Short mmCIF file of C-alpha atoms in Angstrom, two decimals:
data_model
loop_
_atom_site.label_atom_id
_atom_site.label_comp_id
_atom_site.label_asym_id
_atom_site.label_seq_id
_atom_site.Cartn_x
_atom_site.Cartn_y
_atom_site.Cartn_z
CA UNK A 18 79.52 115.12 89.32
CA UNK A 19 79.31 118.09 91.77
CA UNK A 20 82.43 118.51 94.46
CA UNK A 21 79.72 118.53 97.04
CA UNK A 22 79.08 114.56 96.82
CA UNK A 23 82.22 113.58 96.98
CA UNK A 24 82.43 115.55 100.40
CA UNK A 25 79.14 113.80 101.38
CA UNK A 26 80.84 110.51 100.35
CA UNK A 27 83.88 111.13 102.56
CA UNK A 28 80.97 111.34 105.80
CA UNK A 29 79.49 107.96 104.24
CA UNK A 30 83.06 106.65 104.51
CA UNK A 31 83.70 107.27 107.90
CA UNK A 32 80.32 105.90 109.16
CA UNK A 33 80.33 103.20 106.60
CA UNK A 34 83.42 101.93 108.73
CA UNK A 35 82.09 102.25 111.69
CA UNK A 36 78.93 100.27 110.72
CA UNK A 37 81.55 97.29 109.74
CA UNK A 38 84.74 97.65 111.49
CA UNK A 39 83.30 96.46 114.90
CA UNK A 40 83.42 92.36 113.62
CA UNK A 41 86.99 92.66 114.19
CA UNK A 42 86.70 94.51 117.62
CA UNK A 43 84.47 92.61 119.22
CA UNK A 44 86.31 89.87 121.26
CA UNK A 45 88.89 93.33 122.33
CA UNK A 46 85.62 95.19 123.78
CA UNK A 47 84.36 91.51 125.43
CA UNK A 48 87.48 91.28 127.33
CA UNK A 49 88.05 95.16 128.02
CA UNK A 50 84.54 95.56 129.69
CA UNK A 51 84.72 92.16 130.97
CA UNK A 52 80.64 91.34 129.03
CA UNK A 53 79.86 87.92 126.90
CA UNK A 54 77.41 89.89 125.12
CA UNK A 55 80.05 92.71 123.17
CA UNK A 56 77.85 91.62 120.04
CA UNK A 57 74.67 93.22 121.01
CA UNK A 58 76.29 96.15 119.68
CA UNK A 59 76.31 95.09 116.44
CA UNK A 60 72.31 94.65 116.41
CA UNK A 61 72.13 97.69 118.16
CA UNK A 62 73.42 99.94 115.73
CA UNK A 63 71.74 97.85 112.79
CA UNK A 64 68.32 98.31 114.44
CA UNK A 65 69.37 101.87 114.65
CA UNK A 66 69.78 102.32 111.39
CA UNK A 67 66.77 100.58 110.66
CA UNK A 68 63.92 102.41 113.01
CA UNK A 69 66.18 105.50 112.79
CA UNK A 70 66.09 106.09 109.03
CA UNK A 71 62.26 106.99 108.54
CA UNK A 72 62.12 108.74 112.12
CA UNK A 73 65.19 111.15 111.97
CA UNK A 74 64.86 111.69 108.46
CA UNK A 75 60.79 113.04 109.53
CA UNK A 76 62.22 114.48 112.62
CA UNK A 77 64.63 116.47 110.04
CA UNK A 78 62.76 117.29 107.23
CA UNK A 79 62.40 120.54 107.41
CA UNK A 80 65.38 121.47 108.45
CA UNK A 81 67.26 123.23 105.65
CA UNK A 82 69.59 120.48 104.54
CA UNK A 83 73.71 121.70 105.49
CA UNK A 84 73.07 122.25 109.06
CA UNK A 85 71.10 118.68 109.01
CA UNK A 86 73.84 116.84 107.56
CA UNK A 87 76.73 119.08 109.91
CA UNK A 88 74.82 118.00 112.79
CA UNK A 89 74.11 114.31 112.06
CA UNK A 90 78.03 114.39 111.17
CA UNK A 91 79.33 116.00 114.92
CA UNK A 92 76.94 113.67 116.47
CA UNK A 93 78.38 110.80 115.02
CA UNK A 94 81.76 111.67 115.55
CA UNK A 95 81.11 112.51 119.46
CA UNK A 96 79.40 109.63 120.01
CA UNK A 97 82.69 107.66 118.74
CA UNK A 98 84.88 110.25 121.01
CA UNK A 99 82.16 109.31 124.21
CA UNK A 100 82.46 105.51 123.01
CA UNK A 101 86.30 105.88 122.82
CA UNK A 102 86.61 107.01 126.75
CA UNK A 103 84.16 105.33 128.32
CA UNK A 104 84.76 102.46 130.91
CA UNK A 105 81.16 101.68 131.29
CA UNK A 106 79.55 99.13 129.06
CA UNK A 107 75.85 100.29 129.06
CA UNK A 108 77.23 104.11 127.73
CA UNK A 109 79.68 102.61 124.83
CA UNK A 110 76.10 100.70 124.01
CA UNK A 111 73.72 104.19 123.96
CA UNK A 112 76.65 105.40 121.66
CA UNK A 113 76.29 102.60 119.34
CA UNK A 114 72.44 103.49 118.99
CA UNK A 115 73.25 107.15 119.29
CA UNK A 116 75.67 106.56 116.32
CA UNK A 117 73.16 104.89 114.40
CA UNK A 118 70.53 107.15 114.60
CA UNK A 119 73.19 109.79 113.43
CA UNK A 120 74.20 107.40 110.76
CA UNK A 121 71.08 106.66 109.46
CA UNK A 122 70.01 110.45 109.69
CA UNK A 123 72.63 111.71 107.78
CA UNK A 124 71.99 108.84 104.90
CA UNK A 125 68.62 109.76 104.44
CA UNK A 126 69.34 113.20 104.02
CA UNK A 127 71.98 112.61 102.25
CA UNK A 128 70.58 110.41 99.44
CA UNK A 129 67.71 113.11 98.71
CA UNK A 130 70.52 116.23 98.86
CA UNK A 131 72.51 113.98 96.32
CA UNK A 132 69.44 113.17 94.01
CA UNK A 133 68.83 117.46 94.37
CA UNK A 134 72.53 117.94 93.65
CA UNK A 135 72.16 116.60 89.60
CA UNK A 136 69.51 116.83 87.39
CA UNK A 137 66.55 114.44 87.56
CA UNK A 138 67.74 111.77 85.21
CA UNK A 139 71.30 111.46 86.84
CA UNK A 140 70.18 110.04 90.19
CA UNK A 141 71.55 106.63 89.84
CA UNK A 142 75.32 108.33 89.33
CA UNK A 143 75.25 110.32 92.15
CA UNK A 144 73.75 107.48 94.11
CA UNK A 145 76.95 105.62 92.65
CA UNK A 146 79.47 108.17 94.13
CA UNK A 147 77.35 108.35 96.99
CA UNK A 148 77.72 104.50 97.95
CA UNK A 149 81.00 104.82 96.94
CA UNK A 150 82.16 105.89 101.02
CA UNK A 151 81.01 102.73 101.91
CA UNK A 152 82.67 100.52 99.49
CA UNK A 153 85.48 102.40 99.85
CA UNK A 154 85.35 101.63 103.64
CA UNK A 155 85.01 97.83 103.27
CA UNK A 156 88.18 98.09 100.89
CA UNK A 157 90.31 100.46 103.36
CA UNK A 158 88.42 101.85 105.70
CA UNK A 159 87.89 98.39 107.79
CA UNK A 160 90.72 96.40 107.39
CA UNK A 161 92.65 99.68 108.23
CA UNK A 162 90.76 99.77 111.27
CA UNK A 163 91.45 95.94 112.30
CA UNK A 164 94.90 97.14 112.08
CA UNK A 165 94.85 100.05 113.69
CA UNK A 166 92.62 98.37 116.58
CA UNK A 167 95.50 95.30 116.72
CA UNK A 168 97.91 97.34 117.50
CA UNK A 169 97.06 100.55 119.30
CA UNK A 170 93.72 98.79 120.63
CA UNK A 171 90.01 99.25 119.84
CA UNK A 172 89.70 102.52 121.08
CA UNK A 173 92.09 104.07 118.57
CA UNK A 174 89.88 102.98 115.91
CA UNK A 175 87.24 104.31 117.71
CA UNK A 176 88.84 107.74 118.10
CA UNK A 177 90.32 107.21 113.94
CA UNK A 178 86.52 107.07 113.31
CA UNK A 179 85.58 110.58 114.72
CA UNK A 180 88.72 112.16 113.20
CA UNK A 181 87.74 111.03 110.01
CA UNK A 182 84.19 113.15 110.47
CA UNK A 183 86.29 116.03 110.99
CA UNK A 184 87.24 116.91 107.37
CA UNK A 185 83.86 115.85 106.11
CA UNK A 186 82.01 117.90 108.60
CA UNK A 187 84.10 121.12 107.02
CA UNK A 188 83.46 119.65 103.34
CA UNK A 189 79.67 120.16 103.84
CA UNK A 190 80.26 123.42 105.82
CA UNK A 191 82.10 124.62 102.52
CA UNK A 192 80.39 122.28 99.62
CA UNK A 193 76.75 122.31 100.62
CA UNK A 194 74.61 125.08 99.94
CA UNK A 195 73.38 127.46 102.42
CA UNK A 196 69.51 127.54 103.20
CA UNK A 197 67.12 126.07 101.65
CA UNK A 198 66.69 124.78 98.13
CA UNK A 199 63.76 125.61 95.26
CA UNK A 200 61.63 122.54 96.54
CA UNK A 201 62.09 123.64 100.44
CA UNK A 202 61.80 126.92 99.95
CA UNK A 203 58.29 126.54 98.55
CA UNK A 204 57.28 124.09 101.19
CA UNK A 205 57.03 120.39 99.85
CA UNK A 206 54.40 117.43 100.38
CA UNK A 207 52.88 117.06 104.01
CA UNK A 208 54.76 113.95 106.04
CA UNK A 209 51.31 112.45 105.73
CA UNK A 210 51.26 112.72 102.42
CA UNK A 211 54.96 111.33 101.70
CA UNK A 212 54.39 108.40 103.82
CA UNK A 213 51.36 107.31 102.11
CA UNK A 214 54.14 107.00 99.05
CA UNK A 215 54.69 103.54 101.06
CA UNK A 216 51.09 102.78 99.88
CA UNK A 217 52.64 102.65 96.30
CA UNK A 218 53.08 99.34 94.71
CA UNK A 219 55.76 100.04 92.53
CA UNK A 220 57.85 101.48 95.29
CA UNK A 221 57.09 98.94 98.17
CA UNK A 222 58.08 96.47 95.24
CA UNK A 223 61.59 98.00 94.91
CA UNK A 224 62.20 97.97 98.08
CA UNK A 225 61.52 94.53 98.64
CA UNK A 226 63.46 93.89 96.44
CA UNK A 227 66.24 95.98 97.58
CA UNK A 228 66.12 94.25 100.80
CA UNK A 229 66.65 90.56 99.49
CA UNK A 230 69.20 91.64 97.34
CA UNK A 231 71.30 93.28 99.83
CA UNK A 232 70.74 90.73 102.74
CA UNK A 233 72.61 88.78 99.95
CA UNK A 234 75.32 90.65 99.56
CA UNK A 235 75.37 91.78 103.24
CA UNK A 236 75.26 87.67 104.52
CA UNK A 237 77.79 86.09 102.87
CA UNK A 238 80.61 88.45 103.17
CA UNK A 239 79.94 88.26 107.06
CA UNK A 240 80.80 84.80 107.42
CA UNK A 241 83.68 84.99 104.75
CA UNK A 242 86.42 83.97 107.54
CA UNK A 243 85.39 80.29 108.04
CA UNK A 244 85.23 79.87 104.12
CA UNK A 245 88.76 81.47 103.36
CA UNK A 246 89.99 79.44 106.81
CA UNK A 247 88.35 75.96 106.32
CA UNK A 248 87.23 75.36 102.89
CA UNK A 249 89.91 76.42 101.00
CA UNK A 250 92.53 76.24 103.73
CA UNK A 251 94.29 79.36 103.87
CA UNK A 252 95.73 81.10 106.56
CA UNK A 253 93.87 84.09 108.65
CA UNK A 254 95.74 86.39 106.38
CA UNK A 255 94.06 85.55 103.16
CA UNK A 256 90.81 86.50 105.12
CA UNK A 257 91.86 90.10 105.04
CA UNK A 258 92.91 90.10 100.91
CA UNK A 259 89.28 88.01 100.21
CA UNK A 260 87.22 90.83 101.54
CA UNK A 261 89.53 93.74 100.08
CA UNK A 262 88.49 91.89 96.64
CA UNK A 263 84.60 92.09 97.71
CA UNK A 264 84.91 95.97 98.76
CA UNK A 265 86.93 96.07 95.27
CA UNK A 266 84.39 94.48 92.99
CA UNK A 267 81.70 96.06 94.56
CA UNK A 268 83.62 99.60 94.00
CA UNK A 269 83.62 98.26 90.69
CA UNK A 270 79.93 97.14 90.34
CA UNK A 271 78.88 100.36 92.25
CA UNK A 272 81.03 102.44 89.61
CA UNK A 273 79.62 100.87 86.48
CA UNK A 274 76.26 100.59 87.53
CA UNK A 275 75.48 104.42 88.10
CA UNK A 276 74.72 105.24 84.36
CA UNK A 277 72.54 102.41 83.39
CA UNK A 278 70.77 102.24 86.81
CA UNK A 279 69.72 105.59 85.40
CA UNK A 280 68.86 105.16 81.31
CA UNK A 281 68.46 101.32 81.39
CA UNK A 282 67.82 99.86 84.79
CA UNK A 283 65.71 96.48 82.95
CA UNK A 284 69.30 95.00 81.39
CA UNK A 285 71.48 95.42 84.01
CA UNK A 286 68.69 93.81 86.37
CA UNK A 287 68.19 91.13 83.46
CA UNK A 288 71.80 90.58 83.46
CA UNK A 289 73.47 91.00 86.93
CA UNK A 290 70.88 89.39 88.17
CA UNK A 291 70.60 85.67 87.12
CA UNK A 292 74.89 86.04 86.58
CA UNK A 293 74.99 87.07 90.56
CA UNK A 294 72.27 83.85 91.66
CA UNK A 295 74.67 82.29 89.40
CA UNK A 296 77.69 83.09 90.85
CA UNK A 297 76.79 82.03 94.76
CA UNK A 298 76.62 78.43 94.07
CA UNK A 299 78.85 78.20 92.59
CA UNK A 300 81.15 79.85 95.17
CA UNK A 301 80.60 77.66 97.44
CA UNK A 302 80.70 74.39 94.77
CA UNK A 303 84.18 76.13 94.22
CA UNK A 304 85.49 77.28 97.97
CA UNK A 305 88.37 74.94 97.97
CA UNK A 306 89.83 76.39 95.43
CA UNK A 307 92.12 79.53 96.21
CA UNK A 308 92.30 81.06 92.69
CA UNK A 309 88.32 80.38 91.72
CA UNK A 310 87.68 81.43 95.41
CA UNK A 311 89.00 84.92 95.02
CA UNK A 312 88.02 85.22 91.45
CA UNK A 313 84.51 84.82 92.43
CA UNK A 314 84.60 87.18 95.68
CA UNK A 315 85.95 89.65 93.23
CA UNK A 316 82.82 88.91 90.70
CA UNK A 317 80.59 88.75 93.38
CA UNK A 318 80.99 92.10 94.98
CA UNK A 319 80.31 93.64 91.79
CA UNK A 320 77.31 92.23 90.53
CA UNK A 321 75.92 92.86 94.14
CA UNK A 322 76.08 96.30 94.46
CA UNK A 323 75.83 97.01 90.15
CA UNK A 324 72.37 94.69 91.01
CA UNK A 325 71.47 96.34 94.87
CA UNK A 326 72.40 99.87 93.88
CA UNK A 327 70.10 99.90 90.61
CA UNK A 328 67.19 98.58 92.83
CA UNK A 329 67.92 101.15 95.59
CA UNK A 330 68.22 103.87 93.02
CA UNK A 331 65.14 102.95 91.78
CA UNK A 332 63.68 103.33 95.07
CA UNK A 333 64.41 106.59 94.91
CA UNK A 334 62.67 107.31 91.80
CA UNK A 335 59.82 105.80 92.64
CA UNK A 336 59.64 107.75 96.10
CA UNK A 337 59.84 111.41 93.88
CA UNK A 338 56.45 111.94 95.71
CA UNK A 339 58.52 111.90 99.12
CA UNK A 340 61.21 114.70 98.55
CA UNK A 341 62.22 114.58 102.30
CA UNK A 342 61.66 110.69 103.09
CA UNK A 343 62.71 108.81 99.84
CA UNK A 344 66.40 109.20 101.32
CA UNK A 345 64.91 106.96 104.18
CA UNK A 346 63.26 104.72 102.45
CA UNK A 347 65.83 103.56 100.14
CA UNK A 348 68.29 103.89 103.47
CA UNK A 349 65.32 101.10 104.84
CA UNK A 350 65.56 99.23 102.28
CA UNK A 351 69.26 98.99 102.21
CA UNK A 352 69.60 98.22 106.07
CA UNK A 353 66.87 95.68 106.44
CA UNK A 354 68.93 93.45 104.05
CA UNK A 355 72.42 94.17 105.85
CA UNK A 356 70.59 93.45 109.24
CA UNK A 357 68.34 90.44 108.05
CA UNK A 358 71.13 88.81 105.86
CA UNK A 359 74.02 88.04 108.28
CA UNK A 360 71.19 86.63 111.05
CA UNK A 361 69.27 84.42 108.36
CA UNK A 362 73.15 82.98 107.25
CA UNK A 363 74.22 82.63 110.96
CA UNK A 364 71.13 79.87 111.17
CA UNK A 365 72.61 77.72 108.39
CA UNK A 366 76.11 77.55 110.30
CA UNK A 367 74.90 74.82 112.17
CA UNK A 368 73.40 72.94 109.32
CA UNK A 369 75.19 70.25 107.46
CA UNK A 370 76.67 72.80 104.98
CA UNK A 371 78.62 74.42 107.70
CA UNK A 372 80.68 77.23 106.27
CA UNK A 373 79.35 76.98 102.88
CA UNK A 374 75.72 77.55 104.31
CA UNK A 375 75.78 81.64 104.02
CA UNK A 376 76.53 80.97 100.36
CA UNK A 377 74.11 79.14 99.53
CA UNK A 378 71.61 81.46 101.72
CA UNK A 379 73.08 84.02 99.14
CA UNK A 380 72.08 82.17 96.04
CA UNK A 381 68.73 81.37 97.72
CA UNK A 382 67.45 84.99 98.64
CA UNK A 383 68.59 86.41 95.13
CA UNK A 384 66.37 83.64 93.31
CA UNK A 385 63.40 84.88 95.32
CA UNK A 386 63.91 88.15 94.16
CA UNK A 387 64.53 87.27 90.77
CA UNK A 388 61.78 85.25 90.85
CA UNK A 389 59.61 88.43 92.25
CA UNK A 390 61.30 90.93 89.46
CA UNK A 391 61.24 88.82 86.27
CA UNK A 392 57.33 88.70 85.66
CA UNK A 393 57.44 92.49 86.62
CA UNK A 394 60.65 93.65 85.65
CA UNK A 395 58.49 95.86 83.29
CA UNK A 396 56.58 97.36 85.86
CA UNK A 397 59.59 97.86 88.26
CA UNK A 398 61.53 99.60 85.45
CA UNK A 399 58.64 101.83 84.07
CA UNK A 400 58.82 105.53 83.59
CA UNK A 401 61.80 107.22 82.58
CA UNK A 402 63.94 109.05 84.94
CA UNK A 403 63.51 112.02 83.32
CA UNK A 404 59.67 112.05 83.91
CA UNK A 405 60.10 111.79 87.68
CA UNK A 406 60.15 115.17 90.01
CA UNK A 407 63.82 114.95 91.60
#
């Protein structure tokens, strides 16, 4: 794999833990600005990423592709500098959205300069170093923040955040090409024309299924605490070391993944998937025990991102049409799920399976997709990756 996506990973690292660090920061920012409403700023930067994907990425796409991703990059890291000062509530919440816009920019760029970085049939790889950043983050990057924002305060991770931009912002100053590439230079599809890619079947299939997948993986992991706490009775410590294993294992699905995703999506679909519907269940038939407990985390994390990541790549092949936009919609696709997951678990909290509920939410929205996938799994793995325009 080119040096330049590993540079464009490092960017995806330090906004990957932004995007999840703030869980942990919350009740800080509640009592520093004196507001009972500090988690608004979590929706705010997921609907940011949401709306923002398709509307920077056609904002940006014709802008030759280093100074798009250098910008999104300096914008994200002074909206964390702005957040880090700032004593008034309603600015530290514009640089959430301001963030997220960047965020989601820079993803959807990113995804299609990765995909332009290889050759056609070695998308789902680079897609697998790609997402690598943000795995990466939920094994270091966050619970390094939690620390870092326990003892110096949450502004300190804010200000860790934007100095982590810093040597990514001078990896794509040095790694990414200059200019345009082959497919700018000659002037690509009209925006009308790539959004009417979302007309597609096959590709607003994928990323439905995308969606459900990740609001899997997305919803249980986000209510993790109370399982680790309660059901299997562990201290608040052993919530830290559960969701290192689920950033681990989905390193490790991510990792393993990027080949097949790209020569045989159908198997590893065919497999991961009823293993991972599998698997949620019986988490939670299994919480109060310790060992199975973080034996399944572990398993879990990397059947959900070996599954999401071969859907998402997929999304990307099927959006070849949309040069400048399928980095969007795959970035869509991806936050709809992380947004829509953790809000459709939240509502089984106060059901009678209490902490177990976002587990068996899990289990529930990967049978629907299985359920959508299996009778077409042909269709949604049809034509080879090397027939597909990058």
């Amino acid at each position: 794999m080119p040096l330049p996506l590993y540079l464009l990973a490092m960017a995806v690292f330090a906004m990957g833990t932004s995007e999840f660090m703030l869980a942990g920061l919350l009740p800080d920012i509640a009592s520093d600005f004196d507001v009972g409403a500090a988690g608004v700023l979590t929706s705010a930067f997921a609907i940011g990423m949401i709306v923002g994907a398709p509307l920077v990425a056609a904002l940006a796409r014709n802008w030759p592709r280093r100074p798009a991703l250098l910008g999104f990059v300096l914008v994200f890291a002074a909206a964390h500098a702005l957040g880090a000062v700032t004593t008034s509530f309603p600015i530290l919440f514009a640089t959430r959205v301001v963030a997220a816009l960047a965020n989601a920019g820079f993803l959807a760029v990113a995804l299609t300069a990765a995909a332009a970085l290889v050759s056609p049939d070695r998308k789902g790889r680079a897609l697998a170093v790609l997402l690598s950043g943000t795995t990466v983050a939920t094994i270091a990057g966050v619970p390094a923040g939690s620390v870092l924002g326990t003892a110096l305060g949450w502004r300190a991770t804010f200000w860790a955040v934007a100095a982590l931009c810093l040597p990514a912002a001078l990896g794509i100053l040095k790694g990414i090409p200059a200019g345009r590439d082959d497919d700018e230079a000659t002037g690509g599809p009209a925006l009308r024309a790539e959004l009417t890619q979302l007309a597609r079947a096959r590709l607003t299939l994928v990323m439905l299924l995308g969606a459900l997948v990740n609001a899997a993986t997305f919803g249980s992991p986000t209510f993790l605490a109370p399982v680790v706490t309660d059901s299997a009775g562990l201290g608040e410590l052993w919530i830290s070391i559960a969701l290192v294993l689920f950033g681990a294992g989905s390193f490790v699905g991510v990792t393993v993944a990027g080949r097949p995703s790209d020569r045989s999506p159908g198997p590893v679909i065919a497999v991961a998937g009823p293993v991972l519907l599998i698997g949620w269940p019986t988490l939670a038939v299994l919480a109060n025990e310790p060992a199975a407990l973080f034996t399944l985390v572990f398993v879990q994390g990397a059947l959900s991102f070996a599954l999401g990541s071969t859907l998402i790549t997929r999304v990307l092949y099927e959006a070849a049409g949309a040069p400048t936009m399928a980095g969007s919609y795959a970035t869509a696709a991806l936050n709809v799920g992380a947004t829509v997951g953790p809000v459709v678990a939240a509502a089984t909290l106060g059901t009678e399976a209490g902490a177990l509920g976002p587990l068996w939410t899990s289990g529930l929205l990967v049978a629907v997709a299985l359920l959508i996938a299996f009778p077409l799994l042909t269709v949604i793995t049809a034509g080879r990756s090397t027939e597909v325009l990058r």
